[in-house]
mmCIF file of C-alpha atoms in Angstrom:
data_model
loop_
_atom_site.group_PDB
_atom_site.id
_atom_site.type_symbol
_atom_site.label_atom_id
_atom_site.label_comp_id
_atom_site.label_asym_id
_atom_site.label_seq_id
_atom_site.Cartn_x
_atom_site.Cartn_y
_atom_site.Cartn_z
ATOM 1 C CA MET A 1 46.578 117.226 40.978
ATOM 2 C CA THR A 2 43.218 115.310 39.765
ATOM 3 C CA ARG A 3 40.857 117.290 38.022
ATOM 4 C CA LEU A 4 37.402 116.729 38.850
ATOM 5 C CA LEU A 5 33.975 118.003 37.259
ATOM 6 C CA PHE A 6 30.646 118.068 39.384
ATOM 7 C CA VAL A 7 27.632 118.079 37.486
ATOM 8 C CA VAL A 8 24.452 119.108 39.216
ATOM 9 C CA PRO A 9 20.889 119.845 38.670
ATOM 10 C CA PRO A 10 19.590 123.317 39.392
ATOM 11 C CA LEU A 11 18.293 122.296 42.820
ATOM 12 C CA VAL A 12 19.520 123.437 46.110
ATOM 13 C CA GLY A 13 19.321 120.030 47.842
ATOM 14 C CA HIS A 14 21.205 118.135 44.938
ATOM 15 C CA THR A 15 24.139 120.652 45.387
ATOM 16 C CA ASN A 16 24.550 121.266 48.982
ATOM 17 C CA PRO A 17 26.166 117.915 49.932
ATOM 18 C CA LEU A 18 28.668 118.252 47.264
ATOM 19 C CA LEU A 19 30.032 121.554 48.700
ATOM 20 C CA GLY A 20 32.127 120.045 51.654
ATOM 21 C CA VAL A 21 33.281 117.437 49.222
ATOM 22 C CA ALA A 22 34.651 120.028 46.711
ATOM 23 C CA ALA A 23 36.075 122.251 49.531
ATOM 24 C CA GLU A 24 37.932 119.107 51.049
ATOM 25 C CA LEU A 25 39.268 117.858 47.215
ATOM 26 C CA THR A 26 40.307 121.776 46.681
ATOM 27 C CA ARG A 27 42.242 121.662 49.894
ATOM 28 C CA ARG A 28 44.295 118.821 49.187
ATOM 29 C CA GLY A 29 45.229 120.081 46.040
ATOM 30 C CA HIS A 30 42.820 119.079 43.199
ATOM 31 C CA ARG A 31 41.145 121.232 41.039
ATOM 32 C CA VAL A 32 37.305 121.024 40.873
ATOM 33 C CA ALA A 33 34.986 122.561 38.658
ATOM 34 C CA TRP A 34 31.084 122.660 38.100
ATOM 35 C CA ALA A 35 28.764 122.251 35.171
ATOM 36 C CA GLY A 36 25.118 123.442 35.750
ATOM 37 C CA TYR A 37 23.300 126.455 36.816
ATOM 38 C CA GLY A 38 25.708 128.961 37.377
ATOM 39 C CA GLU A 39 23.781 131.551 39.629
ATOM 40 C CA LEU A 40 22.661 128.920 41.810
ATOM 41 C CA ILE A 41 26.125 127.142 42.007
ATOM 42 C CA ARG A 42 27.984 130.546 42.791
ATOM 43 C CA ARG A 43 25.492 131.239 45.305
ATOM 44 C CA LEU A 44 25.964 128.333 47.047
ATOM 45 C CA ALA A 45 29.589 127.465 46.459
ATOM 46 C CA GLY A 46 30.813 130.937 46.480
ATOM 47 C CA GLU A 47 31.676 133.533 43.624
ATOM 48 C CA ASP A 48 35.236 131.831 43.281
ATOM 49 C CA ALA A 49 33.855 128.565 42.091
ATOM 50 C CA GLU A 50 35.023 127.593 38.635
ATOM 51 C CA VAL A 51 31.650 127.171 36.899
ATOM 52 C CA HIS A 52 30.954 125.984 33.154
ATOM 53 C CA GLU A 53 27.349 127.276 32.612
ATOM 54 C CA THR A 54 24.824 124.654 30.974
ATOM 55 C CA ARG A 55 21.502 125.514 29.556
ATOM 56 C CA MET A 56 18.347 125.367 31.941
ATOM 57 C CA PRO A 57 14.760 125.295 31.688
ATOM 58 C CA ASP A 58 12.874 128.647 30.981
ATOM 59 C CA SER A 59 10.810 128.310 34.439
ATOM 60 C CA ASP A 60 10.837 126.277 37.677
ATOM 61 C CA LEU A 61 9.467 122.765 38.145
ATOM 62 C CA GLY A 62 5.966 123.445 38.112
ATOM 63 C CA ARG A 63 3.976 120.443 39.273
ATOM 64 C CA PRO A 64 0.227 120.365 40.300
ATOM 65 C CA PRO A 65 0.369 120.536 43.998
ATOM 66 C CA LYS A 66 -1.924 117.642 44.434
ATOM 67 C CA LEU A 67 0.275 115.329 41.808
ATOM 68 C CA THR A 68 1.625 112.447 44.130
ATOM 69 C CA GLY A 69 2.691 108.767 43.641
ATOM 70 C CA PRO A 70 3.846 107.269 40.691
ATOM 71 C CA ALA A 71 2.006 110.033 38.981
ATOM 72 C CA ALA A 72 4.268 112.540 40.226
ATOM 73 C CA PHE A 73 7.300 110.328 39.460
ATOM 74 C CA ARG A 74 6.515 110.407 35.952
ATOM 75 C CA PHE A 75 5.904 114.024 35.698
ATOM 76 C CA LEU A 76 9.234 114.282 37.367
ATOM 77 C CA TRP A 77 11.253 112.559 34.451
ATOM 78 C CA GLU A 78 9.115 113.245 31.796
ATOM 79 C CA ASP A 79 8.672 116.925 32.394
ATOM 80 C CA PHE A 80 11.681 117.901 34.162
ATOM 81 C CA PHE A 81 14.720 115.344 34.581
ATOM 82 C CA ALA A 82 14.608 114.195 31.018
ATOM 83 C CA PRO A 83 14.205 117.525 29.499
ATOM 84 C CA LEU A 84 17.154 118.816 31.614
ATOM 85 C CA ALA A 85 19.271 116.370 30.380
ATOM 86 C CA GLY A 86 18.870 117.313 26.886
ATOM 87 C CA LEU A 87 19.477 120.907 27.762
ATOM 88 C CA MET A 88 22.551 120.643 29.986
ATOM 89 C CA ALA A 89 23.955 117.823 27.696
ATOM 90 C CA PRO A 90 25.802 120.258 25.372
ATOM 91 C CA GLY A 91 27.412 122.462 28.034
ATOM 92 C CA VAL A 92 28.334 119.150 29.615
ATOM 93 C CA ASP A 93 30.153 118.340 26.495
ATOM 94 C CA SER A 94 31.974 121.675 26.269
ATOM 95 C CA ALA A 95 32.800 121.430 29.996
ATOM 96 C CA ILE A 96 34.557 118.205 29.513
ATOM 97 C CA ARG A 97 36.345 119.545 26.165
ATOM 98 C CA GLU A 98 37.407 122.509 28.006
ATOM 99 C CA PHE A 99 38.258 121.315 31.537
ATOM 100 C CA ARG A 100 39.429 117.980 30.790
ATOM 101 C CA PRO A 101 38.461 116.083 33.934
ATOM 102 C CA ASP A 102 39.906 112.913 35.144
ATOM 103 C CA LEU A 103 36.929 112.311 36.767
ATOM 104 C CA VAL A 104 33.154 113.591 36.639
ATOM 105 C CA VAL A 105 31.084 113.396 39.652
ATOM 106 C CA ALA A 106 27.380 113.431 38.259
ATOM 107 C CA ASP A 107 24.160 114.059 40.413
ATOM 108 C CA GLN A 108 22.173 110.766 39.884
ATOM 109 C CA HIS A 109 19.457 113.165 38.607
ATOM 110 C CA ALA A 110 21.844 115.122 36.258
ATOM 111 C CA VAL A 111 22.020 112.091 33.974
ATOM 112 C CA ALA A 112 23.694 114.366 31.430
ATOM 113 C CA GLY A 113 26.893 114.412 33.385
ATOM 114 C CA ALA A 114 26.802 110.140 33.286
ATOM 115 C CA LEU A 115 26.011 110.000 29.449
ATOM 116 C CA VAL A 116 28.265 112.549 28.013
ATOM 117 C CA ALA A 117 31.147 111.344 30.451
ATOM 118 C CA GLU A 118 30.352 107.718 29.046
ATOM 119 C CA ARG A 119 30.793 109.227 25.323
ATOM 120 C CA HIS A 120 34.161 110.794 26.001
ATOM 121 C CA GLY A 121 35.123 107.531 28.062
ATOM 122 C CA ILE A 122 35.832 109.432 31.151
ATOM 123 C CA PRO A 123 35.080 107.696 34.433
ATOM 124 C CA TYR A 124 32.197 108.838 36.522
ATOM 125 C CA VAL A 125 31.075 108.582 40.059
ATOM 126 C CA THR A 126 27.349 109.178 41.148
ATOM 127 C CA SER A 127 26.440 111.289 43.675
ATOM 128 C CA VAL A 128 23.326 110.151 45.567
ATOM 129 C CA THR A 129 21.619 112.850 47.730
ATOM 130 C CA THR A 130 18.560 110.490 49.046
ATOM 131 C CA SER A 131 18.690 106.826 50.205
ATOM 132 C CA ALA A 132 15.102 106.658 48.905
ATOM 133 C CA GLU A 133 16.512 105.111 45.321
ATOM 134 C CA LEU A 134 19.152 102.808 46.636
ATOM 135 C CA THR A 135 16.698 100.383 47.777
ATOM 136 C CA ASP A 136 15.208 100.304 43.903
ATOM 137 C CA PRO A 137 11.436 101.232 44.941
ATOM 138 C CA LEU A 138 10.739 100.809 41.087
ATOM 139 C CA SER A 139 11.113 97.209 41.231
ATOM 140 C CA SER A 140 7.649 97.146 42.727
ATOM 141 C CA MET A 141 6.507 99.064 39.657
ATOM 142 C CA PRO A 142 7.576 97.003 36.590
ATOM 143 C CA LYS A 143 5.641 99.465 33.985
ATOM 144 C CA VAL A 144 7.039 102.522 35.405
ATOM 145 C CA GLU A 145 10.482 100.890 35.595
ATOM 146 C CA ALA A 146 10.263 99.940 31.829
ATOM 147 C CA TRP A 147 9.056 103.432 30.735
ATOM 148 C CA LEU A 148 12.026 104.932 32.447
ATOM 149 C CA LYS A 149 14.313 102.536 31.112
ATOM 150 C CA GLY A 150 12.928 103.759 27.443
ATOM 151 C CA ILE A 151 13.666 107.212 28.575
ATOM 152 C CA PHE A 152 17.203 106.579 29.250
ATOM 153 C CA ALA A 153 17.871 104.541 26.148
ATOM 154 C CA SER A 154 16.580 107.504 23.977
ATOM 155 C CA LEU A 155 18.901 109.917 26.002
ATOM 156 C CA ARG A 156 21.741 107.502 25.701
ATOM 157 C CA ALA A 157 21.404 107.144 21.757
ATOM 158 C CA GLU A 158 21.412 111.216 21.548
ATOM 159 C CA PHE A 159 24.161 111.893 24.060
ATOM 160 C CA GLY A 160 25.767 108.862 25.523
ATOM 161 C CA ASP A 161 27.662 105.682 24.323
ATOM 162 C CA GLU A 162 25.126 103.059 22.907
ATOM 163 C CA ARG A 163 27.548 100.400 23.566
ATOM 164 C CA CYS A 164 26.753 100.993 27.210
ATOM 165 C CA SER A 165 23.480 99.630 28.803
ATOM 166 C CA GLY A 166 23.426 100.367 32.624
ATOM 167 C CA ASP A 167 21.275 102.582 34.454
ATOM 168 C CA PRO A 168 22.881 106.222 34.195
ATOM 169 C CA ARG A 169 21.638 106.955 37.857
ATOM 170 C CA PHE A 170 24.220 104.410 39.240
ATOM 171 C CA SER A 171 27.623 104.670 37.945
ATOM 172 C CA PRO A 172 29.532 101.302 37.397
ATOM 173 C CA HIS A 173 32.585 103.095 38.397
ATOM 174 C CA GLY A 174 31.373 104.039 42.119
ATOM 175 C CA ILE A 175 28.078 105.508 43.840
ATOM 176 C CA VAL A 176 28.650 108.189 46.499
ATOM 177 C CA ALA A 177 25.649 107.912 48.635
ATOM 178 C CA PHE A 178 25.207 110.791 51.493
ATOM 179 C CA THR A 179 23.240 108.475 53.965
ATOM 180 C CA GLY A 180 24.091 105.607 56.308
ATOM 181 C CA ARG A 181 22.865 102.206 57.354
ATOM 182 C CA ALA A 182 21.323 103.670 60.734
ATOM 183 C CA LEU A 183 18.772 105.274 58.655
ATOM 184 C CA LEU A 184 18.691 103.092 55.398
ATOM 185 C CA GLY A 185 18.058 99.806 57.230
ATOM 186 C CA ASP A 186 19.331 96.438 56.480
ATOM 187 C CA ALA A 187 17.593 96.349 53.211
ATOM 188 C CA PRO A 188 20.100 94.752 50.539
ATOM 189 C CA LEU A 189 21.161 97.334 48.036
ATOM 190 C CA PRO A 190 20.602 96.213 44.224
ATOM 191 C CA TRP A 191 23.600 98.433 43.074
ATOM 192 C CA ASP A 192 27.002 97.334 43.446
ATOM 193 C CA GLY A 193 29.786 99.825 44.485
ATOM 194 C CA VAL A 194 27.819 102.075 46.986
ATOM 195 C CA HIS A 195 30.054 103.863 49.478
ATOM 196 C CA MET A 196 27.881 105.516 52.306
ATOM 197 C CA VAL A 197 29.536 108.462 53.995
ATOM 198 C CA GLY A 198 26.577 110.084 55.758
ATOM 199 C CA PRO A 199 25.516 113.582 55.249
ATOM 200 C CA ALA A 200 28.235 116.026 54.101
ATOM 201 C CA ILE A 201 27.725 118.693 56.834
ATOM 202 C CA ALA A 202 29.756 121.832 55.702
ATOM 203 C CA PRO A 203 29.636 125.630 56.508
ATOM 204 C CA ARG A 204 27.525 127.451 54.220
ATOM 205 C CA ALA A 205 27.581 130.925 53.442
ATOM 206 C CA PRO A 206 24.362 132.453 55.380
ATOM 207 C CA ARG A 207 21.467 133.500 53.031
ATOM 208 C CA CYS A 208 19.486 135.527 55.577
ATOM 209 C CA ASP A 209 19.405 136.774 59.111
ATOM 210 C CA PHE A 210 18.019 135.269 62.072
ATOM 211 C CA PRO A 211 16.340 136.594 65.311
ATOM 212 C CA TYR A 212 18.261 134.289 67.724
ATOM 213 C CA GLY A 213 17.696 136.776 70.325
ATOM 214 C CA GLU A 214 13.881 136.063 70.306
ATOM 215 C CA LEU A 215 14.432 132.458 70.969
ATOM 216 C CA ASP A 216 12.838 131.617 74.282
ATOM 217 C CA PRO A 217 15.339 129.538 76.352
ATOM 218 C CA GLY A 218 12.260 128.281 78.633
ATOM 219 C CA ARG A 219 10.579 126.596 75.709
ATOM 220 C CA ARG A 220 11.160 123.682 73.501
ATOM 221 C CA LYS A 221 11.811 125.017 69.970
ATOM 222 C CA VAL A 222 10.374 123.268 66.870
ATOM 223 C CA LEU A 223 10.947 123.995 63.444
ATOM 224 C CA VAL A 224 8.234 123.619 60.658
ATOM 225 C CA THR A 225 9.894 123.412 57.202
ATOM 226 C CA LEU A 226 8.707 122.061 53.942
ATOM 227 C CA GLY A 227 11.850 122.855 51.906
ATOM 228 C CA THR A 228 12.417 124.922 48.720
ATOM 229 C CA ALA A 229 10.248 123.072 46.321
ATOM 230 C CA ASN A 230 7.050 122.779 47.730
ATOM 231 C CA ALA A 231 5.765 126.029 48.789
ATOM 232 C CA ASP A 232 2.938 125.670 46.149
ATOM 233 C CA ALA A 233 1.606 122.484 48.046
ATOM 234 C CA GLY A 234 1.901 123.670 51.694
ATOM 235 C CA GLY A 235 -0.675 126.348 52.280
ATOM 236 C CA ARG A 236 -3.104 124.297 54.467
ATOM 237 C CA PHE A 237 -0.477 122.283 56.269
ATOM 238 C CA LEU A 238 1.212 125.513 57.377
ATOM 239 C CA GLY A 239 -1.926 126.842 58.684
ATOM 240 C CA GLU A 240 -2.620 123.925 60.734
ATOM 241 C CA ALA A 241 1.181 124.084 61.881
ATOM 242 C CA VAL A 242 0.563 127.387 63.238
ATOM 243 C CA ALA A 243 -2.747 126.466 65.103
ATOM 244 C CA ALA A 244 -0.767 123.564 66.558
ATOM 245 C CA LEU A 245 2.074 125.405 67.747
ATOM 246 C CA GLU A 246 -0.155 128.115 69.213
ATOM 247 C CA GLY A 247 -1.891 125.625 71.276
ATOM 248 C CA LEU A 248 1.465 124.513 72.748
ATOM 249 C CA ARG A 249 2.869 127.790 73.192
ATOM 250 C CA GLU A 250 3.309 127.543 77.035
ATOM 251 C CA THR A 251 6.157 124.928 76.452
ATOM 252 C CA VAL A 252 6.903 125.010 72.808
ATOM 253 C CA GLN A 253 7.936 128.261 70.794
ATOM 254 C CA GLY A 254 7.635 127.738 67.111
ATOM 255 C CA ILE A 255 9.709 128.766 63.807
ATOM 256 C CA VAL A 256 7.631 128.399 60.594
ATOM 257 C CA VAL A 257 9.451 128.717 57.136
ATOM 258 C CA ASP A 258 7.033 130.460 54.767
ATOM 259 C CA PRO A 259 8.898 131.010 51.549
ATOM 260 C CA GLY A 260 5.618 131.341 49.455
ATOM 261 C CA GLY A 261 3.982 133.947 51.832
ATOM 262 C CA VAL A 262 0.946 131.582 51.866
ATOM 263 C CA LEU A 263 0.465 132.584 55.702
ATOM 264 C CA GLY A 264 -0.213 136.377 54.674
ATOM 265 C CA VAL A 265 2.429 137.400 57.528
ATOM 266 C CA PRO A 266 4.528 140.487 56.564
ATOM 267 C CA ARG A 267 8.282 139.775 56.276
ATOM 268 C CA GLU A 268 8.805 142.338 58.798
ATOM 269 C CA GLN A 269 6.808 140.848 61.462
ATOM 270 C CA THR A 270 8.129 137.808 63.388
ATOM 271 C CA GLY A 271 4.597 136.231 63.409
ATOM 272 C CA PRO A 272 0.833 135.994 64.545
ATOM 273 C CA GLY A 273 -0.225 136.737 68.117
ATOM 274 C CA GLN A 274 1.780 137.178 71.437
ATOM 275 C CA SER A 275 3.319 133.401 71.681
ATOM 276 C CA GLY A 276 6.784 134.708 70.135
ATOM 277 C CA LEU A 277 5.973 131.963 67.091
ATOM 278 C CA LEU A 278 8.324 133.233 64.373
ATOM 279 C CA VAL A 279 7.376 132.974 60.584
ATOM 280 C CA ARG A 280 10.173 133.579 58.162
ATOM 281 C CA GLU A 281 10.682 133.693 54.570
ATOM 282 C CA TYR A 282 14.070 131.557 55.195
ATOM 283 C CA VAL A 283 16.110 130.559 57.943
ATOM 284 C CA PRO A 284 19.594 129.436 58.209
ATOM 285 C CA GLN A 285 18.605 125.736 58.898
ATOM 286 C CA LEU A 286 22.330 124.318 59.557
ATOM 287 C CA ASP A 287 22.857 127.080 61.851
ATOM 288 C CA LEU A 288 19.630 126.856 63.605
ATOM 289 C CA LEU A 289 19.439 123.289 64.219
ATOM 290 C CA PRO A 290 21.548 123.074 67.341
ATOM 291 C CA HIS A 291 19.025 125.320 69.073
ATOM 292 C CA LEU A 292 15.875 122.844 68.226
ATOM 293 C CA ASP A 293 14.186 120.141 70.279
ATOM 294 C CA ALA A 294 12.165 118.897 67.018
ATOM 295 C CA VAL A 295 11.631 119.422 63.191
ATOM 296 C CA VAL A 296 8.475 119.323 61.405
ATOM 297 C CA CYS A 297 9.083 118.545 57.827
ATOM 298 C CA HIS A 298 8.123 116.829 54.392
ATOM 299 C CA GLY A 299 10.753 114.447 54.827
ATOM 300 C CA GLY A 300 13.175 115.515 52.328
ATOM 301 C CA HIS A 301 16.538 113.704 52.496
ATOM 302 C CA ASN A 302 18.775 116.795 53.178
ATOM 303 C CA THR A 303 16.347 118.065 56.025
ATOM 304 C CA VAL A 304 16.029 114.662 57.355
ATOM 305 C CA CYS A 305 19.668 113.886 57.305
ATOM 306 C CA GLU A 306 20.949 117.153 58.678
ATOM 307 C CA SER A 307 18.284 117.187 61.766
ATOM 308 C CA LEU A 308 19.343 113.651 62.434
ATOM 309 C CA TRP A 309 22.846 114.537 62.416
ATOM 310 C CA HIS A 310 22.182 117.054 65.110
ATOM 311 C CA GLY A 311 20.340 114.456 67.013
ATOM 312 C CA VAL A 312 16.946 116.218 66.440
ATOM 313 C CA PRO A 313 13.827 114.132 66.144
ATOM 314 C CA LEU A 314 11.275 114.516 63.180
ATOM 315 C CA VAL A 315 7.414 114.803 62.570
ATOM 316 C CA LEU A 316 7.464 113.930 59.006
ATOM 317 C CA ALA A 317 4.567 114.978 56.681
ATOM 318 C CA PRO A 318 5.564 113.263 53.061
ATOM 319 C CA ILE A 319 4.392 115.018 50.101
ATOM 320 C CA ARG A 320 5.651 113.264 47.114
ATOM 321 C CA ASP A 321 9.078 112.011 45.137
ATOM 322 C CA ASP A 322 11.088 109.939 47.721
ATOM 323 C CA GLN A 323 9.774 111.684 50.822
ATOM 324 C CA PRO A 324 7.454 108.394 51.724
ATOM 325 C CA ILE A 325 10.339 106.468 51.369
ATOM 326 C CA VAL A 326 12.650 108.558 53.826
ATOM 327 C CA SER A 327 9.893 109.089 56.090
ATOM 328 C CA GLY A 328 9.170 105.385 56.521
ATOM 329 C CA GLN A 329 13.064 104.881 57.154
ATOM 330 C CA VAL A 330 12.900 107.495 59.823
ATOM 331 C CA VAL A 331 9.953 105.743 61.554
ATOM 332 C CA ASP A 332 11.518 102.458 61.176
ATOM 333 C CA ALA A 333 14.526 103.569 63.005
ATOM 334 C CA GLY A 334 12.703 104.964 65.796
ATOM 335 C CA ALA A 335 13.504 108.719 65.368
ATOM 336 C CA GLY A 336 10.371 110.163 64.350
ATOM 337 C CA VAL A 337 6.657 109.750 63.742
ATOM 338 C CA ARG A 338 4.677 110.480 60.276
ATOM 339 C CA VAL A 339 1.383 112.369 59.694
ATOM 340 C CA ARG A 340 -0.626 112.588 56.862
ATOM 341 C CA PHE A 341 0.240 115.819 54.964
ATOM 342 C CA ASN A 342 -3.201 116.471 53.099
ATOM 343 C CA ARG A 343 -5.335 115.244 56.282
ATOM 344 C CA VAL A 344 -3.394 116.238 59.509
ATOM 345 C CA ASP A 345 -5.091 118.881 61.553
ATOM 346 C CA ALA A 346 -4.108 121.110 64.244
ATOM 347 C CA PRO A 347 -4.622 118.479 67.164
ATOM 348 C CA ARG A 348 -3.140 115.565 65.561
ATOM 349 C CA LEU A 349 0.087 117.923 64.574
ATOM 350 C CA ALA A 350 0.149 119.078 68.076
ATOM 351 C CA ALA A 351 -0.012 115.457 69.384
ATOM 352 C CA ALA A 352 2.804 114.341 66.977
ATOM 353 C CA VAL A 353 4.886 117.034 68.061
ATOM 354 C CA THR A 354 4.355 116.442 71.793
ATOM 355 C CA SER A 355 5.253 112.946 71.025
ATOM 356 C CA VAL A 356 8.534 113.225 69.448
ATOM 357 C CA LEU A 357 9.363 115.892 72.509
ATOM 358 C CA ASP A 358 8.624 113.076 74.891
ATOM 359 C CA PRO A 359 11.893 111.470 76.227
ATOM 360 C CA ALA A 360 9.763 108.476 77.055
ATOM 361 C CA GLY A 361 8.983 107.961 73.447
ATOM 362 C CA GLY A 362 12.855 107.368 72.630
ATOM 363 C CA HIS A 363 12.688 109.405 69.459
ATOM 364 C CA LYS A 364 15.517 111.764 70.570
ATOM 365 C CA GLU A 365 17.411 108.919 71.902
ATOM 366 C CA ALA A 366 17.263 107.301 68.199
ATOM 367 C CA ALA A 367 17.770 110.392 66.661
ATOM 368 C CA GLU A 368 20.964 110.864 68.660
ATOM 369 C CA ALA A 369 22.071 107.483 67.917
ATOM 370 C CA ILE A 370 21.810 107.837 64.305
ATOM 371 C CA GLY A 371 23.576 111.374 64.539
ATOM 372 C CA ARG A 372 26.652 109.471 65.840
ATOM 373 C CA SER A 373 26.484 107.213 63.026
ATOM 374 C CA PHE A 374 26.488 109.811 60.483
ATOM 375 C CA ARG A 375 29.640 111.458 62.223
ATOM 376 C CA GLU A 376 31.325 108.315 62.167
ATOM 377 C CA ALA A 377 30.915 107.631 58.425
ATOM 378 C CA GLY A 378 32.792 110.610 57.792
ATOM 379 C CA GLY A 379 30.694 112.629 55.643
ATOM 380 C CA ALA A 380 32.756 114.976 52.908
ATOM 381 C CA ARG A 381 36.201 113.632 54.118
ATOM 382 C CA ALA A 382 35.235 109.915 53.446
ATOM 383 C CA ALA A 383 33.435 111.032 50.012
ATOM 384 C CA ALA A 384 36.750 112.727 48.979
ATOM 385 C CA ASP A 385 38.806 109.722 50.175
ATOM 386 C CA HIS A 386 36.438 107.554 47.783
ATOM 387 C CA LEU A 387 36.910 109.875 44.840
ATOM 388 C CA ASP A 388 40.588 110.214 45.449
ATOM 389 C CA ARG A 389 40.690 106.309 45.025
ATOM 390 C CA ILE A 390 38.563 106.068 42.313
ATOM 391 C CA ALA A 391 40.550 108.963 40.260
ATOM 392 C CA ALA A 392 43.844 107.057 41.044
ATOM 393 C CA GLN A 393 42.375 103.764 39.879
ATOM 394 C CA ALA A 394 41.281 105.012 36.844
ATOM 395 C CA ALA A 395 44.601 107.091 35.956
ATOM 396 C CA ASN A 396 46.645 103.603 36.612
ATOM 397 C CA TYR A 397 44.345 101.911 34.302
ATOM 398 C CA GLN A 398 44.834 104.501 31.707
ATOM 399 C CA ALA A 399 48.226 104.444 32.115
ATOM 400 C CA ALA A 400 48.587 100.682 31.765
ATOM 401 C CA GLY A 401 46.559 101.152 28.626
#
């Protein structure tokens, strides 16, 4: 039996891909524990999950809504991920001492997992939940890259092993990436040991109900979602999306996710007007995707990959972080079209939706092709196979030593 410690940040999109991997490893007789924000981990992985609590920020990530580009990236590391590493490190250290893992699986943005494993001399594997950083986008921004290396050096001096010098976001022992070449394209990868397994689509505990009986079988279904971390930035866009979908109501039924309540629709109502448009605080996205014909989203990697896994084409309105890169990959693959988040209006958004719904555009066909390649990549089972191999190699090395 191998012991594996999963270290994750307090972000749903960084935890979800590992749920199926943890379940598969447990099914094989291994023991899996988690280090991170216990409330979130238990909500996603189940109350029976073995969790080692770490300290967390006192408040959610509160980025100015208009902060984008390199400034948003710097804010993300300077004000969230770097302080998060400092907060998590003591708890990760305690988890390693108590759980005594054979292998640590650290999300690439929970660098405390990598650094503390490094200090203890335990091999670690990086979990990569977005394809954006695999292509090293900072290579074109040398000042930002140098600044980030300085952050890592400071964190390593305090929590890691100063004899090491690599980027803690990319383990020398192995990288499991929840994406595939069909989306990533043919760009060379600057990191060694990348193992692409496609999305890890696994059943999730339902967080909310959904009125499936109100879906109109005679119309195409389009979901609009900006993910869990963009409620503060999405008011104008969601308003335009509602107007666009109302304009298409004869042939399209819209489902709009509004977690921040910016549309002002009471939760007990299904939506404005008589078009059958549904406005919901949350939706069971994985369960809903087989019913959909298109998704309008922010270009978040999980939503993109889950949609493509189901063969659903996309309209992409990237806001910040990895979203512009991921959106570009989707467009280059022919599986969607891109609009400008801050400028698109209802007519342009309606035209984009119409475009991806038109079979002649080839977007559906491209999405289905990517979906097939994702399923063939193996997902959670392939990730578990890879972690099994790395753990066995580490055990053999330690036995020989």
